[in-house]
Coordinates of C-alpha atoms in Angstrom, one line a residue:
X100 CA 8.8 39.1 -10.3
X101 CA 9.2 40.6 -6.7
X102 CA 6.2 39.0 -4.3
X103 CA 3.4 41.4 -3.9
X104 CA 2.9 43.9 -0.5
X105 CA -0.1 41.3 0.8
X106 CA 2.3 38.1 0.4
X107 CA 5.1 40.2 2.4
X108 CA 2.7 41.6 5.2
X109 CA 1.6 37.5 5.4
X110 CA 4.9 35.9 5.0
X111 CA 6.4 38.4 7.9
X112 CA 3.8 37.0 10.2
X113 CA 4.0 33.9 9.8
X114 CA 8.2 34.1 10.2
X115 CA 7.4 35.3 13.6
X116 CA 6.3 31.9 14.8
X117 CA 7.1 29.6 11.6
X118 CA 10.4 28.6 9.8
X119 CA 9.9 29.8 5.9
X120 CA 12.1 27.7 3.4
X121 CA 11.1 28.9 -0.2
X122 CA 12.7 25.8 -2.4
X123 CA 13.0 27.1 -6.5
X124 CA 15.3 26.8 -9.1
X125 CA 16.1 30.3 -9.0
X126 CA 19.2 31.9 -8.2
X127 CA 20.1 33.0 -4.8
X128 CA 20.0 36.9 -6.3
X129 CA 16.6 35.9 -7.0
X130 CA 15.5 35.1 -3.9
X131 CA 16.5 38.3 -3.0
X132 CA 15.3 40.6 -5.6
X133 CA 11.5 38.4 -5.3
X134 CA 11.1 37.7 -1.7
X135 CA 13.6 39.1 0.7
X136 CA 14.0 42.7 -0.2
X137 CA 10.2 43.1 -0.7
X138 CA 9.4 41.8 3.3
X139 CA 8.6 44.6 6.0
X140 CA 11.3 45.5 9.0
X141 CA 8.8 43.4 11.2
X142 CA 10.0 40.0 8.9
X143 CA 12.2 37.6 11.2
X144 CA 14.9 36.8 8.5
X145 CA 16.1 34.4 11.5
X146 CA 13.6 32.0 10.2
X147 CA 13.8 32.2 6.4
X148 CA 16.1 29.8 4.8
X149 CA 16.5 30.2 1.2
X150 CA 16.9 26.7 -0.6
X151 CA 18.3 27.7 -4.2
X152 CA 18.5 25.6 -7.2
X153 CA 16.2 23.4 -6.1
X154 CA 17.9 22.3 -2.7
X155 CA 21.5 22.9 -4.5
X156 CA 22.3 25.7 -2.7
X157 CA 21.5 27.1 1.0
X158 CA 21.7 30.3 2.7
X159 CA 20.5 30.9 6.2
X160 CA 20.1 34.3 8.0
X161 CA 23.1 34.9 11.0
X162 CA 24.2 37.4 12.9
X163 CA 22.4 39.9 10.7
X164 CA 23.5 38.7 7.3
X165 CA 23.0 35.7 4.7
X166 CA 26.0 33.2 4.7
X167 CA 25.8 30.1 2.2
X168 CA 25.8 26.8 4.1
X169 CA 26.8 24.9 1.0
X170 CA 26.4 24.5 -2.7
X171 CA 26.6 21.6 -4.6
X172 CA 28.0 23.5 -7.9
X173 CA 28.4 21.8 -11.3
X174 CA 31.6 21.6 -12.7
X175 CA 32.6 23.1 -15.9
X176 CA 32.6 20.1 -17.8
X177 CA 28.8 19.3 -16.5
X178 CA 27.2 22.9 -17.0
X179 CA 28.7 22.9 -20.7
X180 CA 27.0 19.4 -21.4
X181 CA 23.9 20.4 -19.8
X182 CA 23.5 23.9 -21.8
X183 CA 25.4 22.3 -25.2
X184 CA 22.0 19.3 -24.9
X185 CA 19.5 22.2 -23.9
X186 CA 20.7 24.2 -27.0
X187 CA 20.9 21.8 -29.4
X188 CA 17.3 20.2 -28.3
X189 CA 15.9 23.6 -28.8
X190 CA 16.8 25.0 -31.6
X191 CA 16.1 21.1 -33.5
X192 CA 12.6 21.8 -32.1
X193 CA 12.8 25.5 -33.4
X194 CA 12.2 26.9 -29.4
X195 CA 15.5 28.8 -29.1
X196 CA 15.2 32.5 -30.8
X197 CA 17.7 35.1 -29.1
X198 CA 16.5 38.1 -30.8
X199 CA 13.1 37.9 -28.4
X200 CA 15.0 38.6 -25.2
X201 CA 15.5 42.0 -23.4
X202 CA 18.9 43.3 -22.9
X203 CA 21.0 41.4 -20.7
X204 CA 18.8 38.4 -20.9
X205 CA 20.2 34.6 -21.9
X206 CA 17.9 31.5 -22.5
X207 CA 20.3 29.5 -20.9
X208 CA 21.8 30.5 -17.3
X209 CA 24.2 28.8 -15.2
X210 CA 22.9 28.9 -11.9
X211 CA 26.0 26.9 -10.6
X212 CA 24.6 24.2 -9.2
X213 CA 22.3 23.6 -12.0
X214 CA 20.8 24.8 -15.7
X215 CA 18.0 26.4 -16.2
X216 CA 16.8 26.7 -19.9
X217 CA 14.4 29.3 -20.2
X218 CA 12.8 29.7 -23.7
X219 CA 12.0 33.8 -23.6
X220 CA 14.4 34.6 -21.0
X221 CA 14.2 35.3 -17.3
X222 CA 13.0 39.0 -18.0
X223 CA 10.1 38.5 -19.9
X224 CA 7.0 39.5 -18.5
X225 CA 4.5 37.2 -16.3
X226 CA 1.7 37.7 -19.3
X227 CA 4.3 36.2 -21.8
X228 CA 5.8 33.4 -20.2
X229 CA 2.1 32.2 -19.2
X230 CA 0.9 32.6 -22.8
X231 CA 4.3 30.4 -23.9
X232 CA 3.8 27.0 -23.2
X233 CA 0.4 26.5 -21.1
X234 CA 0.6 22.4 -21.3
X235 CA 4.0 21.6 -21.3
X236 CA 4.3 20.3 -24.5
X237 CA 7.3 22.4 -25.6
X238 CA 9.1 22.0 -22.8
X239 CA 8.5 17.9 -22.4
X240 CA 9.4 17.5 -26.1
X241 CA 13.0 19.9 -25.3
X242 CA 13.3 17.7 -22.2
X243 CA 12.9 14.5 -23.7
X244 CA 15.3 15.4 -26.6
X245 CA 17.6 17.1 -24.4
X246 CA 18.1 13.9 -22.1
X247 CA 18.9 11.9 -25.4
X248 CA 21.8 14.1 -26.3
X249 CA 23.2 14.1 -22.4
X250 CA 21.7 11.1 -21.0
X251 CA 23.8 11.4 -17.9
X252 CA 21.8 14.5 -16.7
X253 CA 18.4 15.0 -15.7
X254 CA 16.0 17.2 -17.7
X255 CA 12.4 18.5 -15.5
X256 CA 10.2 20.8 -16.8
X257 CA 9.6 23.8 -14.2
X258 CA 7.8 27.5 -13.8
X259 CA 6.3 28.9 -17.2
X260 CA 8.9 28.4 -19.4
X261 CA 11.5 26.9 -17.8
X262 CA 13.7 23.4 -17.9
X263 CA 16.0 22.6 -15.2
X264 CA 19.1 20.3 -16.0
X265 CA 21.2 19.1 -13.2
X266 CA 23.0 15.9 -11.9
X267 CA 20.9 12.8 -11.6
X268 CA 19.4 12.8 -8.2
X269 CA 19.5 16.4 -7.3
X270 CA 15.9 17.5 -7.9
X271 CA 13.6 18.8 -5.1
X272 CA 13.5 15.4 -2.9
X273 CA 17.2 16.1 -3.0
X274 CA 16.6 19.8 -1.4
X275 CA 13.9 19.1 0.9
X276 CA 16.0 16.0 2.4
X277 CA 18.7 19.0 3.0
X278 CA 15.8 21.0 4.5
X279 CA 14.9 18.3 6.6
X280 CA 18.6 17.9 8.4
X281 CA 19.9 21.2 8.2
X282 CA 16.4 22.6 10.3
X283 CA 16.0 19.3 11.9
X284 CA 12.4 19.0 10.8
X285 CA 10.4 15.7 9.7
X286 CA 8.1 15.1 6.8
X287 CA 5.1 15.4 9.0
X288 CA 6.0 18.7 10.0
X289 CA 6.1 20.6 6.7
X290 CA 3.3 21.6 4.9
X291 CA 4.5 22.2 1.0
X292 CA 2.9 24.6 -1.5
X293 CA 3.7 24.0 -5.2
X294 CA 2.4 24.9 -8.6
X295 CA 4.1 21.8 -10.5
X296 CA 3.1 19.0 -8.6
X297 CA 2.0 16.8 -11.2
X298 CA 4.1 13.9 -12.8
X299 CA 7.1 15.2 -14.5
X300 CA 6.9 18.8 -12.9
X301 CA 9.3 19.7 -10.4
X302 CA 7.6 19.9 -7.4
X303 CA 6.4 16.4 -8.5
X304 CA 9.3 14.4 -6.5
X305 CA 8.3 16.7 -3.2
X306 CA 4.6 14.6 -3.2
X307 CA 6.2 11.6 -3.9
X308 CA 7.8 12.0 -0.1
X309 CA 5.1 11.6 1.1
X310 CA 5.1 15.3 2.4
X311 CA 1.3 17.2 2.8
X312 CA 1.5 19.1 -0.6
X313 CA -1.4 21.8 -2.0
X314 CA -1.1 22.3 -5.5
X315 CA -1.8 26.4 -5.9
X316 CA -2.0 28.1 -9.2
X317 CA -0.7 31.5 -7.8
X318 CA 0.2 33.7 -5.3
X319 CA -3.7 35.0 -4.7
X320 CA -4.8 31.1 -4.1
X321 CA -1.4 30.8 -2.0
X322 CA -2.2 33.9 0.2
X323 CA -5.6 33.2 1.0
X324 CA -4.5 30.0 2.3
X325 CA -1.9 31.6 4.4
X326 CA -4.6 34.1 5.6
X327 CA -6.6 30.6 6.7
X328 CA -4.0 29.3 8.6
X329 CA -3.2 32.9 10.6
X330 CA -6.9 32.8 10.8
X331 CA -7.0 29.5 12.3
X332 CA -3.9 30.4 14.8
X333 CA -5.6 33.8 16.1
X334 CA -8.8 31.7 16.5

């Protein structure tokens, strides 16, 4: 879901004094389609840094266009284990039903670097991935299932509907330790926002860095917290 005209008008400020580094298990086209195509002329892309796949992949903004710094794809032989566990976890638990996606749609989607099981598909609406799976309790059930089939892989429950499976290791610490070199910043300068920062969701690994984290529930509690901070600055 592209971000809404307030978030842009506040995210473009704040790129004109602040690095910006969205971190989400999206694809890079994402990132695009949500966040960087939605952003006013007076945005400095200079200082947004797209961190896809959870840290997998980065793209950073040069000489007027976005270049991928690296990506830390699966191989073949990986991504078919992943989605064959994710599958097979699913439909045991009776959570994988094609016929409710939209055209075009898939429940599970290569993102290169990593898998993302999503249980109505990536078009669904906001409404209906909210209504899905409110606790968790699908998801950690596929999860825990999944990571008995492919034990090798990591399973971690993400967004509304969503289940991430990648290599061992390469969850969000893994990006934000990426962030970290490739912008030469430290912990202590970073302030994280997150909607699944409890145990178990994937922002979960970011507070166990140690890094200041607020837990927000959307992008009206994340935007009034931006609007503090300008405040705070124009002050």
């Amino acid at each position: 879901m592209p971000i809404f005209p307030e978030m842009a008008e506040l995210l473009a400020t704040l790129s004109q004094k602040y690095i910006i580094a969205p971190i989400s298990g999206q694809k890079y086209d994402q990132f695009l389609i949500q966040i960087i195509n939605n952003l006013p002329e007076s945005a400095n892309l200079d200082n947004f840094h797209l961190f896809v796949a959870q840290g997998t992949q980065y793209y950073a903004h040069k000489a007027g266009e976005w270049k991928q710094v690296f990506n830390y794809a699966l191989t073949d032989e990986q991504a078919n284990a992943i989605m064959g566990a994710l599958e097979k976890a699913a439909k045991e638990l009776g959570h994988w039903d094609e016929s409710v996606l939209l055209p075009g749609d898939e429940i599970n989607e290569n993102r290169e670097s990593m898998i993302a099981y999503s249980a109505i598909g990536q078009k669904a609406g906001v409404e209906a991935k909210q209504a899905w799976d409110p606790d968790m309790t699908k998801r950690n059930e596929i999860a825990k299932l999944a990571s008995q089939y492919a034990p090798e892989f990591e399973f971690e429950v993400a967004g509304t509907t969503t289940i991430n499976g990648f290599v061992p290791g390469q969850n969000k610490e893994f990006g934000m330790n990426h962030l970290m070199e490739e912008l030469n910043v430290t912990k202590e300068e970073i302030l994280y926002f997150g909607d699944m920062t409890q145990p178990g969701g994937n922002d979960y690994p970011v507070v166990q860095m140690g890094i200041e984290t607020i837990t927000v529930r959307d992008w009206k509690e994340t935007a009034a917290i931006l609007k503090a901070i300008i405040a705070m600055e124009e002050a």
